[in-house]
Amino acid sequence: MEKSYVFSVSLGTGCYRHIRIAQKATLFQLHQAILNAFGFDDDHAHAFFMSNHAWDPLTAYVHPATEPGDRSTKKFKLSQFKFQKGDLFKYIFDFGDCWTFQCKFLRQLEEPTHIPGVIRSKGEAPPQYADFEEEDPEEDLEDLADLPEMYEPGRLLEMYRALRIPQETQDTLFAYCMAAKRLYGIIPLKKLYEIYNWQNKTISKTDFLAFAEIMRHEANNGFAILGRECFEPDAPASDPMERELIAEHLYAISPEDYFDLREEQRGKPWCILPREEFLRYADDLYYPDSPQRAAMLKFLRTIEKDMPYCTAEDALLEVQDYIEIGLSAEDILNELNMLCAHGLKERTVRDFIPLYIELNNNSRMIANRGYTPLELRVMDERSQPPMFAPPTDIGGWNPPFQPAKPPEPSKNGPCPCGSGKKYKRCCGKNK
């Protein structure tokens, strides 16, 4: 029986499409489906890089007009790549503007797909060609100034080749960047360098900054590396280690989002997870299993029949994405309302709220530098000084505080040491 594949294809943070396509389709047909999903015209060359490294010649499959021979995308079917869940690869369209799409294999479906289609969509796709007549350069400068230049692929390739660190280290550094983007939203490079060296074989500051410089000039990673001068034009140029890795959604729409998050994070500690768990967050679709997540999924399955273009699992990802970046319950309910063909019922909203509160309290958030609200609350309670009764003012003299003496335990009662034995057979044996 013919089967189907589902791929997640993203174009920057917050803009992605889940595409369903036949297993027997070619890479060229996937290329067409991606362009249709994002509303692009098929008027330029393209290439797939199955190693997930852009411009890797060993795993490149290219436009038939560019490479009519063995590497043509019209000659390779998707089934030939033996995709496993989570496999990543890149699709680049238009070698001039270099639109880079991050592709991920999500799952295999047992039923056939005759026409490729989008089964889930999030975020508005950018225009393929800028409308120069409507652009206002002065308005852009009011938002951000002195953004780093995005380098051409050839120049980036030269910078990669000049790195003195092995490919495995480069891949790990990139994963740390992606995980830090999700957990913190904003992180100074010196802090990221500290975390990396703490959990891995130490690399020099020179090598770290050389890699960061590539990230600073490479587009479509979902983050940018910016100095304060980008947000405050009168500020002096930042020291390279003082620059910050910043999630794209915090500056792409309005710099106010960046300043608001900095204020929310003020004074909060950094949540530094164990290495293996930390790196799981490099995957934008990863969320740890929890009772609260399971409860929300169970609820979403009760309304799945009312969501014609979205599964309960996809809706759960939507909810958790929004919680992670700090959207309110009202905003999330509005999104769920749009997913449902006939809107949410009042009873459904009442059932959702307590589940949202539990999931929210146990979700990692960029506003908390990776901590859950519940973790921060427990830390805050532990840091509070012990509560003593205020001294009594008697003629200007305050007597020293005398703690109350605990009552003598009952001989036949449980021992207060917590052993589970009776007091007379434990700590009270010799009394």
CSV table of C-alpha atoms in Angstrom, one decimal:
chain,number,residue,atom,x,y,z
A,1,MET,CA,0.0,0.0,0.0
A,2,GLU,CA,1.3,3.4,-0.9
A,3,LYS,CA,2.3,5.5,2.1
A,4,SER,CA,2.8,9.2,2.8
A,5,TYR,CA,5.4,11.4,4.6
A,6,VAL,CA,4.9,14.5,6.8
A,7,PHE,CA,7.7,17.1,6.8
A,8,SER,CA,8.0,20.2,8.9
A,9,VAL,CA,9.5,23.1,6.8
A,10,SER,CA,10.3,26.3,8.6
A,11,LEU,CA,11.5,29.7,7.3
A,12,GLY,CA,12.8,31.4,10.4
A,13,THR,CA,11.3,31.4,13.9
A,14,GLY,CA,7.5,31.2,14.1
A,15,CYS,CA,6.9,30.5,10.4
A,16,TYR,CA,6.5,26.9,9.3
A,17,ARG,CA,4.4,24.5,7.4
A,18,HIS,CA,3.7,20.8,7.9
A,19,ILE,CA,3.6,19.3,4.4
A,20,ARG,CA,2.0,15.9,3.6
A,21,ILE,CA,3.4,14.3,0.4
A,22,ALA,CA,3.5,10.8,-1.1
A,23,GLN,CA,6.4,8.6,-0.2
A,24,LYS,CA,7.0,7.9,-3.9
A,25,ALA,CA,7.3,11.7,-4.7
A,26,THR,CA,10.6,13.1,-5.9
A,27,LEU,CA,12.7,15.8,-4.3
A,28,PHE,CA,11.6,18.0,-7.1
A,29,GLN,CA,8.0,17.5,-6.2
A,30,LEU,CA,8.8,18.3,-2.5
A,31,HIS,CA,10.6,21.5,-3.8
A,32,GLN,CA,7.3,22.5,-5.6
A,33,ALA,CA,5.2,21.7,-2.5
A,34,ILE,CA,7.4,23.8,-0.3
A,35,LEU,CA,7.2,26.8,-2.7
A,36,ASN,CA,3.4,26.4,-2.9
A,37,ALA,CA,3.2,26.2,0.9
A,38,PHE,CA,5.0,29.5,1.3
A,39,GLY,CA,3.5,31.3,-1.7
A,40,PHE,CA,6.8,31.6,-3.7
A,41,ASP,CA,7.1,31.5,-7.5
A,42,ASP,CA,9.2,28.7,-8.9
A,43,ASP,CA,11.5,31.0,-10.9
A,44,HIS,CA,15.0,30.2,-9.6
A,45,ALA,CA,17.3,27.2,-9.0
A,46,HIS,CA,17.2,25.1,-5.8
A,47,ALA,CA,19.1,22.5,-3.9
A,48,PHE,CA,18.6,20.0,-1.0
A,49,PHE,CA,21.4,19.3,1.4
A,50,MET,CA,20.6,16.0,3.2
A,51,SER,CA,23.5,16.3,5.7
A,52,ASN,CA,21.7,19.5,7.0
A,53,HIS,CA,24.9,21.5,6.2
A,54,ALA,CA,24.3,24.1,3.6
A,55,TRP,CA,26.5,23.9,0.5
A,56,ASP,CA,27.8,20.4,1.4
A,57,PRO,CA,28.8,19.0,-2.0
A,58,LEU,CA,28.7,15.4,-0.9
A,59,THR,CA,25.0,15.4,0.0
A,60,ALA,CA,23.7,18.0,-2.5
A,61,TYR,CA,20.7,17.3,-4.8
A,62,VAL,CA,20.1,20.2,-7.2
A,63,HIS,CA,17.8,21.8,-9.8
A,64,PRO,CA,17.8,19.7,-13.0
A,65,ALA,CA,19.0,22.7,-15.1
A,66,THR,CA,21.9,23.1,-12.7
A,67,GLU,CA,22.9,19.5,-12.6
A,68,PRO,CA,21.1,17.4,-15.2
A,69,GLY,CA,23.1,14.3,-14.2
A,70,ASP,CA,23.2,12.0,-11.2
A,71,ARG,CA,22.3,14.7,-8.6
A,72,SER,CA,19.1,16.0,-10.2
A,73,THR,CA,16.2,16.4,-7.8
A,74,LYS,CA,13.9,14.9,-10.4
A,75,LYS,CA,15.8,11.6,-10.2
A,76,PHE,CA,15.5,10.9,-6.5
A,77,LYS,CA,12.4,9.7,-4.7
A,78,LEU,CA,11.8,10.5,-1.0
A,79,SER,CA,11.5,6.8,-0.2
A,80,GLN,CA,15.2,6.4,-1.2
A,81,PHE,CA,16.4,8.4,1.8
A,82,LYS,CA,15.1,6.0,4.5
A,83,PHE,CA,14.0,8.9,6.7
A,84,GLN,CA,13.8,8.4,10.4
A,85,LYS,CA,11.7,10.5,12.8
A,86,GLY,CA,13.6,13.8,13.5
A,87,ASP,CA,15.9,13.7,10.5
A,88,LEU,CA,17.0,17.2,9.4
A,89,PHE,CA,18.0,18.5,6.0
A,90,LYS,CA,18.1,21.9,4.3
A,91,TYR,CA,16.4,23.2,1.2
A,92,ILE,CA,17.8,26.4,-0.4
A,93,PHE,CA,15.9,28.3,-3.1
A,94,ASP,CA,17.2,31.2,-5.2
A,95,PHE,CA,21.0,31.2,-4.9
A,96,GLY,CA,21.0,35.0,-5.1
A,97,ASP,CA,18.6,35.7,-2.2
A,98,CYS,CA,19.4,32.4,-0.7
A,99,TRP,CA,16.1,31.5,0.9
A,100,THR,CA,17.1,28.7,3.4
A,101,PHE,CA,14.3,26.4,4.6
A,102,GLN,CA,14.9,24.0,7.6
A,103,CYS,CA,13.2,20.7,6.9
A,104,LYS,CA,12.5,17.9,9.4
A,105,PHE,CA,10.9,14.5,8.9
A,106,LEU,CA,8.0,14.2,11.3
A,107,ARG,CA,6.2,10.9,10.6
A,108,GLN,CA,5.0,8.3,8.1
A,109,LEU,CA,1.3,7.9,7.4
A,110,GLU,CA,-0.1,4.6,6.3
A,111,GLU,CA,-2.6,6.1,3.8
A,112,PRO,CA,-1.6,7.5,0.3
A,113,THR,CA,-1.4,11.2,-0.6
A,114,HIS,CA,-2.3,11.9,-4.3
A,115,ILE,CA,-1.7,15.7,-4.1
A,116,PRO,CA,0.8,17.3,-1.7
A,117,GLY,CA,-0.8,19.7,0.8
A,118,VAL,CA,-0.3,21.7,3.9
A,119,ILE,CA,-1.8,20.2,7.0
A,120,ARG,CA,-0.6,22.7,9.5
A,121,SER,CA,0.5,26.3,9.1
A,122,LYS,CA,1.9,28.9,11.5
A,123,GLY,CA,3.2,32.4,10.8
A,124,GLU,CA,3.0,34.6,7.8
A,125,ALA,CA,5.5,33.9,5.1
A,126,PRO,CA,7.8,36.8,4.1
A,127,PRO,CA,7.3,38.2,0.6
A,128,GLN,CA,9.5,36.6,-2.0
A,129,TYR,CA,10.4,40.0,-3.4
A,130,ALA,CA,10.4,43.2,-1.4
A,131,ASP,CA,8.0,45.9,-2.4
A,132,PHE,CA,10.4,48.7,-2.6
A,133,GLU,CA,7.7,51.3,-3.2
A,134,GLU,CA,6.2,50.6,0.2
A,135,GLU,CA,9.4,50.4,2.2
A,136,ASP,CA,10.2,53.2,4.5
A,137,PRO,CA,13.9,53.2,5.3
A,138,GLU,CA,13.6,55.8,8.0
A,139,GLU,CA,11.0,53.6,9.8
A,140,ASP,CA,13.4,50.6,9.6
A,141,LEU,CA,16.2,52.7,11.1
A,142,GLU,CA,13.9,53.7,14.0
A,143,ASP,CA,13.5,50.0,14.9
A,144,LEU,CA,17.0,48.7,14.6
A,145,ALA,CA,20.3,50.3,13.6
A,146,ASP,CA,23.6,48.7,12.4
A,147,LEU,CA,22.3,45.1,11.9
A,148,PRO,CA,25.1,42.8,10.8
A,149,GLU,CA,25.4,42.2,7.1
A,150,MET,CA,24.2,38.8,5.9
A,151,TYR,CA,27.1,37.3,3.9
A,152,GLU,CA,26.9,35.4,0.6
A,153,PRO,CA,27.2,31.6,0.7
A,154,GLY,CA,30.7,31.6,-0.8
A,155,ARG,CA,32.0,33.9,1.9
A,156,LEU,CA,30.4,31.9,4.6
A,157,LEU,CA,31.9,28.7,3.2
A,158,GLU,CA,35.4,30.3,3.4
A,159,MET,CA,34.8,31.3,7.0
A,160,TYR,CA,33.7,27.7,7.9
A,161,ARG,CA,36.8,26.3,6.2
A,162,ALA,CA,39.0,28.6,8.2
A,163,LEU,CA,37.7,27.4,11.5
A,164,ARG,CA,40.2,25.5,13.6
A,165,ILE,CA,37.6,23.3,15.3
A,166,PRO,CA,36.4,20.0,14.0
A,167,GLN,CA,33.0,19.5,12.4
A,168,GLU,CA,31.6,17.7,15.4
A,169,THR,CA,32.4,20.7,17.6
A,170,GLN,CA,30.8,23.1,15.1
A,171,ASP,CA,27.6,21.0,15.2
A,172,THR,CA,27.6,20.9,19.0
A,173,LEU,CA,28.1,24.7,19.2
A,174,PHE,CA,25.3,25.3,16.8
A,175,ALA,CA,23.0,23.0,18.9
A,176,TYR,CA,24.0,25.0,22.0
A,177,CYS,CA,23.0,28.2,20.1
A,178,MET,CA,19.6,26.7,19.1
A,179,ALA,CA,18.9,25.4,22.6
A,180,ALA,CA,19.9,28.7,24.3
A,181,LYS,CA,17.6,30.5,21.9
A,182,ARG,CA,14.7,28.4,23.1
A,183,LEU,CA,15.5,28.4,26.8
A,184,TYR,CA,16.6,31.9,27.3
A,185,GLY,CA,15.5,34.1,24.3
A,186,ILE,CA,18.4,36.4,25.2
A,187,ILE,CA,21.9,35.2,26.4
A,188,PRO,CA,25.3,37.1,26.3
A,189,LEU,CA,27.9,35.2,24.4
A,190,LYS,CA,30.2,35.1,27.4
A,191,LYS,CA,27.5,33.2,29.3
A,192,LEU,CA,26.9,30.8,26.4
A,193,TYR,CA,30.7,30.3,26.2
A,194,GLU,CA,30.8,29.5,30.0
A,195,ILE,CA,28.0,27.0,29.7
A,196,TYR,CA,29.5,25.2,26.7
A,197,ASN,CA,33.0,24.9,28.3
A,198,TRP,CA,31.4,23.7,31.5
A,199,GLN,CA,29.7,20.8,29.8
A,200,ASN,CA,32.2,20.0,27.0
A,201,LYS,CA,35.9,19.8,26.2
A,202,THR,CA,37.1,23.4,26.5
A,203,ILE,CA,37.6,25.5,23.4
A,204,SER,CA,39.5,28.8,23.3
A,205,LYS,CA,37.7,32.1,23.3
A,206,THR,CA,39.3,32.8,19.9
A,207,ASP,CA,37.7,29.7,18.3
A,208,PHE,CA,34.4,30.4,20.0
A,209,LEU,CA,34.3,33.9,18.7
A,210,ALA,CA,35.3,32.8,15.2
A,211,PHE,CA,32.3,30.5,15.1
A,212,ALA,CA,30.0,33.2,16.6
A,213,GLU,CA,31.1,35.6,13.8
A,214,ILE,CA,29.8,33.1,11.2
A,215,MET,CA,26.5,32.8,13.1
A,216,ARG,CA,26.4,36.6,13.2
A,217,HIS,CA,26.4,36.9,9.4
A,218,GLU,CA,24.4,33.7,8.5
A,219,ALA,CA,20.7,34.1,7.8
A,220,ASN,CA,17.7,32.0,8.7
A,221,ASN,CA,18.9,30.4,11.9
A,222,GLY,CA,16.1,31.8,14.0
A,223,PHE,CA,18.4,34.0,16.0
A,224,ALA,CA,20.8,36.9,15.6
A,225,ILE,CA,24.0,37.9,17.5
A,226,LEU,CA,23.7,41.6,18.2
A,227,GLY,CA,25.4,44.2,20.3
A,228,ARG,CA,23.5,46.9,22.3
A,229,GLU,CA,24.4,49.4,19.6
A,230,CYS,CA,21.8,47.7,17.4
A,231,PHE,CA,19.1,48.7,19.9
A,232,GLU,CA,20.6,51.9,21.2
A,233,PRO,CA,22.3,53.8,18.3
A,234,ASP,CA,24.2,56.1,20.6
A,235,ALA,CA,25.8,53.2,22.6
A,236,PRO,CA,29.5,52.4,21.9
A,237,ALA,CA,30.3,49.2,20.0
A,238,SER,CA,30.0,46.1,22.1
A,239,ASP,CA,32.9,43.9,23.0
A,240,PRO,CA,32.4,40.7,21.0
A,241,MET,CA,31.8,38.6,24.2
A,242,GLU,CA,29.3,41.1,25.4
A,243,ARG,CA,27.1,40.7,22.3
A,244,GLU,CA,23.9,38.7,22.8
A,245,LEU,CA,22.3,35.8,21.1
A,246,ILE,CA,18.7,36.9,20.6
A,247,ALA,CA,15.7,34.9,19.4
A,248,GLU,CA,14.3,36.3,16.1
A,249,HIS,CA,10.8,37.0,17.4
A,250,LEU,CA,12.3,39.4,19.9
A,251,TYR,CA,13.6,41.9,17.3
A,252,ALA,CA,12.0,41.0,14.0
A,253,ILE,CA,8.6,42.7,14.7
A,254,SER,CA,9.5,45.3,17.3
A,255,PRO,CA,12.5,45.9,19.5
A,256,GLU,CA,10.1,46.6,22.3
A,257,ASP,CA,9.8,42.8,22.6
A,258,TYR,CA,13.5,42.6,23.4
A,259,PHE,CA,13.4,45.3,26.0
A,260,ASP,CA,10.3,43.8,27.6
A,261,LEU,CA,11.9,40.4,28.0
A,262,ARG,CA,15.1,41.9,29.4
A,263,GLU,CA,12.9,43.6,32.1
A,264,GLU,CA,11.1,40.3,32.8
A,265,GLN,CA,14.3,38.4,33.2
A,266,ARG,CA,16.0,41.0,35.5
A,267,GLY,CA,17.5,39.4,38.6
A,268,LYS,CA,16.5,35.8,37.7
A,269,PRO,CA,19.0,33.0,37.7
A,270,TRP,CA,20.0,30.9,34.7
A,271,CYS,CA,18.5,27.5,34.4
A,272,ILE,CA,21.4,25.3,33.2
A,273,LEU,CA,20.1,21.8,32.5
A,274,PRO,CA,22.3,18.7,32.3
A,275,ARG,CA,24.0,18.5,28.9
A,276,GLU,CA,21.8,15.8,27.4
A,277,GLU,CA,18.6,17.5,28.4
A,278,PHE,CA,19.9,21.0,27.4
A,279,LEU,CA,20.7,19.8,23.9
A,280,ARG,CA,17.3,18.3,23.4
A,281,TYR,CA,16.0,21.9,23.3
A,282,ALA,CA,17.9,22.5,20.1
A,283,ASP,CA,14.9,20.6,18.5
A,284,ASP,CA,12.1,23.2,18.1
A,285,LEU,CA,9.5,20.4,18.4
A,286,TYR,CA,10.9,18.9,21.7
A,287,TYR,CA,9.0,19.2,24.9
A,288,PRO,CA,9.6,16.8,27.9
A,289,ASP,CA,6.9,14.4,28.8
A,290,SER,CA,5.0,15.3,31.9
A,291,PRO,CA,1.6,14.6,33.6
A,292,GLN,CA,0.5,18.1,32.7
A,293,ARG,CA,1.4,17.7,29.1
A,294,ALA,CA,-0.5,14.3,29.0
A,295,ALA,CA,-3.5,15.9,30.6
A,296,MET,CA,-3.6,18.7,28.0
A,297,LEU,CA,-3.2,16.3,25.1
A,298,LYS,CA,-6.1,14.2,26.5
A,299,PHE,CA,-8.2,17.3,26.5
A,300,LEU,CA,-7.2,18.4,23.0
A,301,ARG,CA,-8.2,14.9,21.7
A,302,THR,CA,-11.7,15.6,22.9
A,303,ILE,CA,-12.0,18.6,20.5
A,304,GLU,CA,-9.8,17.1,17.7
A,305,LYS,CA,-12.9,16.2,15.6
A,306,ASP,CA,-13.7,20.0,15.5
A,307,MET,CA,-10.2,20.8,14.1
A,308,PRO,CA,-10.2,19.8,10.5
A,309,TYR,CA,-6.7,20.9,9.7
A,310,CYS,CA,-4.9,20.1,12.9
A,311,THR,CA,-4.3,17.0,15.0
A,312,ALA,CA,-4.4,17.1,18.8
A,313,GLU,CA,-0.6,16.6,18.9
A,314,ASP,CA,-0.1,19.6,16.6
A,315,ALA,CA,-2.4,21.7,18.7
A,316,LEU,CA,-0.4,20.7,21.8
A,317,LEU,CA,2.8,22.0,20.2
A,318,GLU,CA,1.0,25.2,19.4
A,319,VAL,CA,-0.1,25.6,23.0
A,320,GLN,CA,3.4,24.9,24.3
A,321,ASP,CA,5.1,27.2,21.8
A,322,TYR,CA,3.0,30.0,23.0
A,323,ILE,CA,3.5,29.3,26.7
A,324,GLU,CA,7.3,29.1,26.2
A,325,ILE,CA,7.4,32.7,24.8
A,326,GLY,CA,5.0,34.0,27.3
A,327,LEU,CA,1.6,34.4,25.6
A,328,SER,CA,-1.5,34.6,27.9
A,329,ALA,CA,-4.3,32.1,28.2
A,330,GLU,CA,-6.5,34.5,26.3
A,331,ASP,CA,-4.1,34.6,23.4
A,332,ILE,CA,-3.9,30.8,23.3
A,333,LEU,CA,-7.6,30.4,23.5
A,334,ASN,CA,-8.0,32.7,20.5
A,335,GLU,CA,-5.6,30.5,18.5
A,336,LEU,CA,-7.5,27.3,19.5
A,337,ASN,CA,-10.8,29.1,18.6
A,338,MET,CA,-9.4,29.7,15.1
A,339,LEU,CA,-8.3,26.1,14.7
A,340,CYS,CA,-11.9,24.9,15.5
A,341,ALA,CA,-14.3,24.9,12.6
A,342,HIS,CA,-17.2,26.2,14.7
A,343,GLY,CA,-15.2,27.9,17.5
A,344,LEU,CA,-14.8,26.8,21.1
A,345,LYS,CA,-17.8,26.1,23.3
A,346,GLU,CA,-18.1,27.7,26.7
A,347,ARG,CA,-17.7,24.4,28.5
A,348,THR,CA,-14.6,23.7,26.5
A,349,VAL,CA,-13.0,27.0,27.7
A,350,ARG,CA,-13.9,26.2,31.3
A,351,ASP,CA,-12.2,22.8,31.0
A,352,PHE,CA,-9.2,24.3,29.3
A,353,ILE,CA,-8.3,26.9,31.9
A,354,PRO,CA,-7.2,24.6,34.9
A,355,LEU,CA,-5.2,22.4,32.4
A,356,TYR,CA,-3.5,25.5,31.0
A,357,ILE,CA,-2.6,26.7,34.5
A,358,GLU,CA,-1.0,23.4,35.4
A,359,LEU,CA,0.9,23.2,32.1
A,360,ASN,CA,1.9,26.8,32.3
A,361,ASN,CA,3.3,26.4,35.9
A,362,ASN,CA,5.4,23.4,34.8
A,363,SER,CA,6.7,24.7,31.5
A,364,ARG,CA,10.1,26.2,30.8
A,365,MET,CA,9.9,29.9,29.8
A,366,ILE,CA,12.3,32.4,28.3
A,367,ALA,CA,10.9,35.0,30.7
A,368,ASN,CA,12.3,32.8,33.6
A,369,ARG,CA,15.6,32.1,31.8
A,370,GLY,CA,14.6,28.5,31.3
A,371,TYR,CA,13.0,27.8,34.7
A,372,THR,CA,9.4,26.9,35.1
A,373,PRO,CA,7.2,29.2,37.3
A,374,LEU,CA,6.9,26.4,39.9
A,375,GLU,CA,10.7,25.9,40.1
A,376,LEU,CA,11.2,29.6,40.6
A,377,ARG,CA,8.5,29.7,43.3
A,378,VAL,CA,10.2,26.8,45.2
A,379,MET,CA,13.6,28.5,44.9
A,380,ASP,CA,12.1,31.8,46.2
A,381,GLU,CA,10.6,30.1,49.2
A,382,ARG,CA,13.8,28.4,50.1
A,383,SER,CA,15.7,31.6,49.9
A,384,GLN,CA,13.4,33.4,52.3
A,385,PRO,CA,14.9,34.0,55.8
A,386,PRO,CA,13.3,32.0,58.7
A,387,MET,CA,10.3,33.8,60.2
A,388,PHE,CA,10.9,34.7,63.9
A,389,ALA,CA,8.5,36.4,66.2
A,390,PRO,CA,9.4,40.1,66.6
A,391,PRO,CA,11.1,41.0,69.9
A,392,THR,CA,9.0,42.6,72.6
A,393,ASP,CA,9.9,46.2,73.4
A,394,ILE,CA,10.2,46.5,77.2
A,395,GLY,CA,11.6,49.8,78.4
A,396,GLY,CA,14.0,50.0,75.5
A,397,TRP,CA,15.3,46.5,76.0
A,398,ASN,CA,14.7,43.7,73.6
A,399,PRO,CA,15.0,40.2,75.2
A,400,PRO,CA,16.8,37.6,73.0
A,401,PHE,CA,14.5,35.4,70.9
A,402,GLN,CA,13.6,32.1,72.7
A,403,PRO,CA,12.3,29.4,70.3
A,404,ALA,CA,9.4,27.5,71.7
A,405,LYS,CA,10.3,24.1,73.1
A,406,PRO,CA,8.6,21.3,71.1
A,407,PRO,CA,6.3,19.1,73.1
A,408,GLU,CA,7.5,15.7,74.4
A,409,PRO,CA,6.4,13.0,71.9
A,410,SER,CA,4.0,10.3,73.0
A,411,LYS,CA,5.7,7.0,73.9
A,412,ASN,CA,3.4,5.1,71.6
A,413,GLY,CA,3.3,7.7,68.9
A,414,PRO,CA,5.5,7.8,65.8
A,415,CYS,CA,9.1,8.9,66.4
A,416,PRO,CA,9.6,12.5,65.2
A,417,CYS,CA,12.9,11.4,63.5
A,418,GLY,CA,10.8,9.9,60.7
A,419,SER,CA,12.0,6.3,61.1
A,420,GLY,CA,8.5,5.0,61.2
A,421,LYS,CA,9.0,3.3,64.6
A,422,LYS,CA,7.2,4.1,67.8
A,423,TYR,CA,9.0,6.8,69.8
A,424,LYS,CA,9.6,4.4,72.8
A,425,ARG,CA,11.4,1.9,70.5
A,426,CYS,CA,13.5,4.5,68.7
A,427,CYS,CA,14.9,7.8,70.0
A,428,GLY,CA,13.0,7.5,73.3
A,429,LYS,CA,14.3,4.0,74.1
A,430,ASN,CA,16.8,5.3,76.8
A,431,LYS,CA,14.5,8.0,78.2
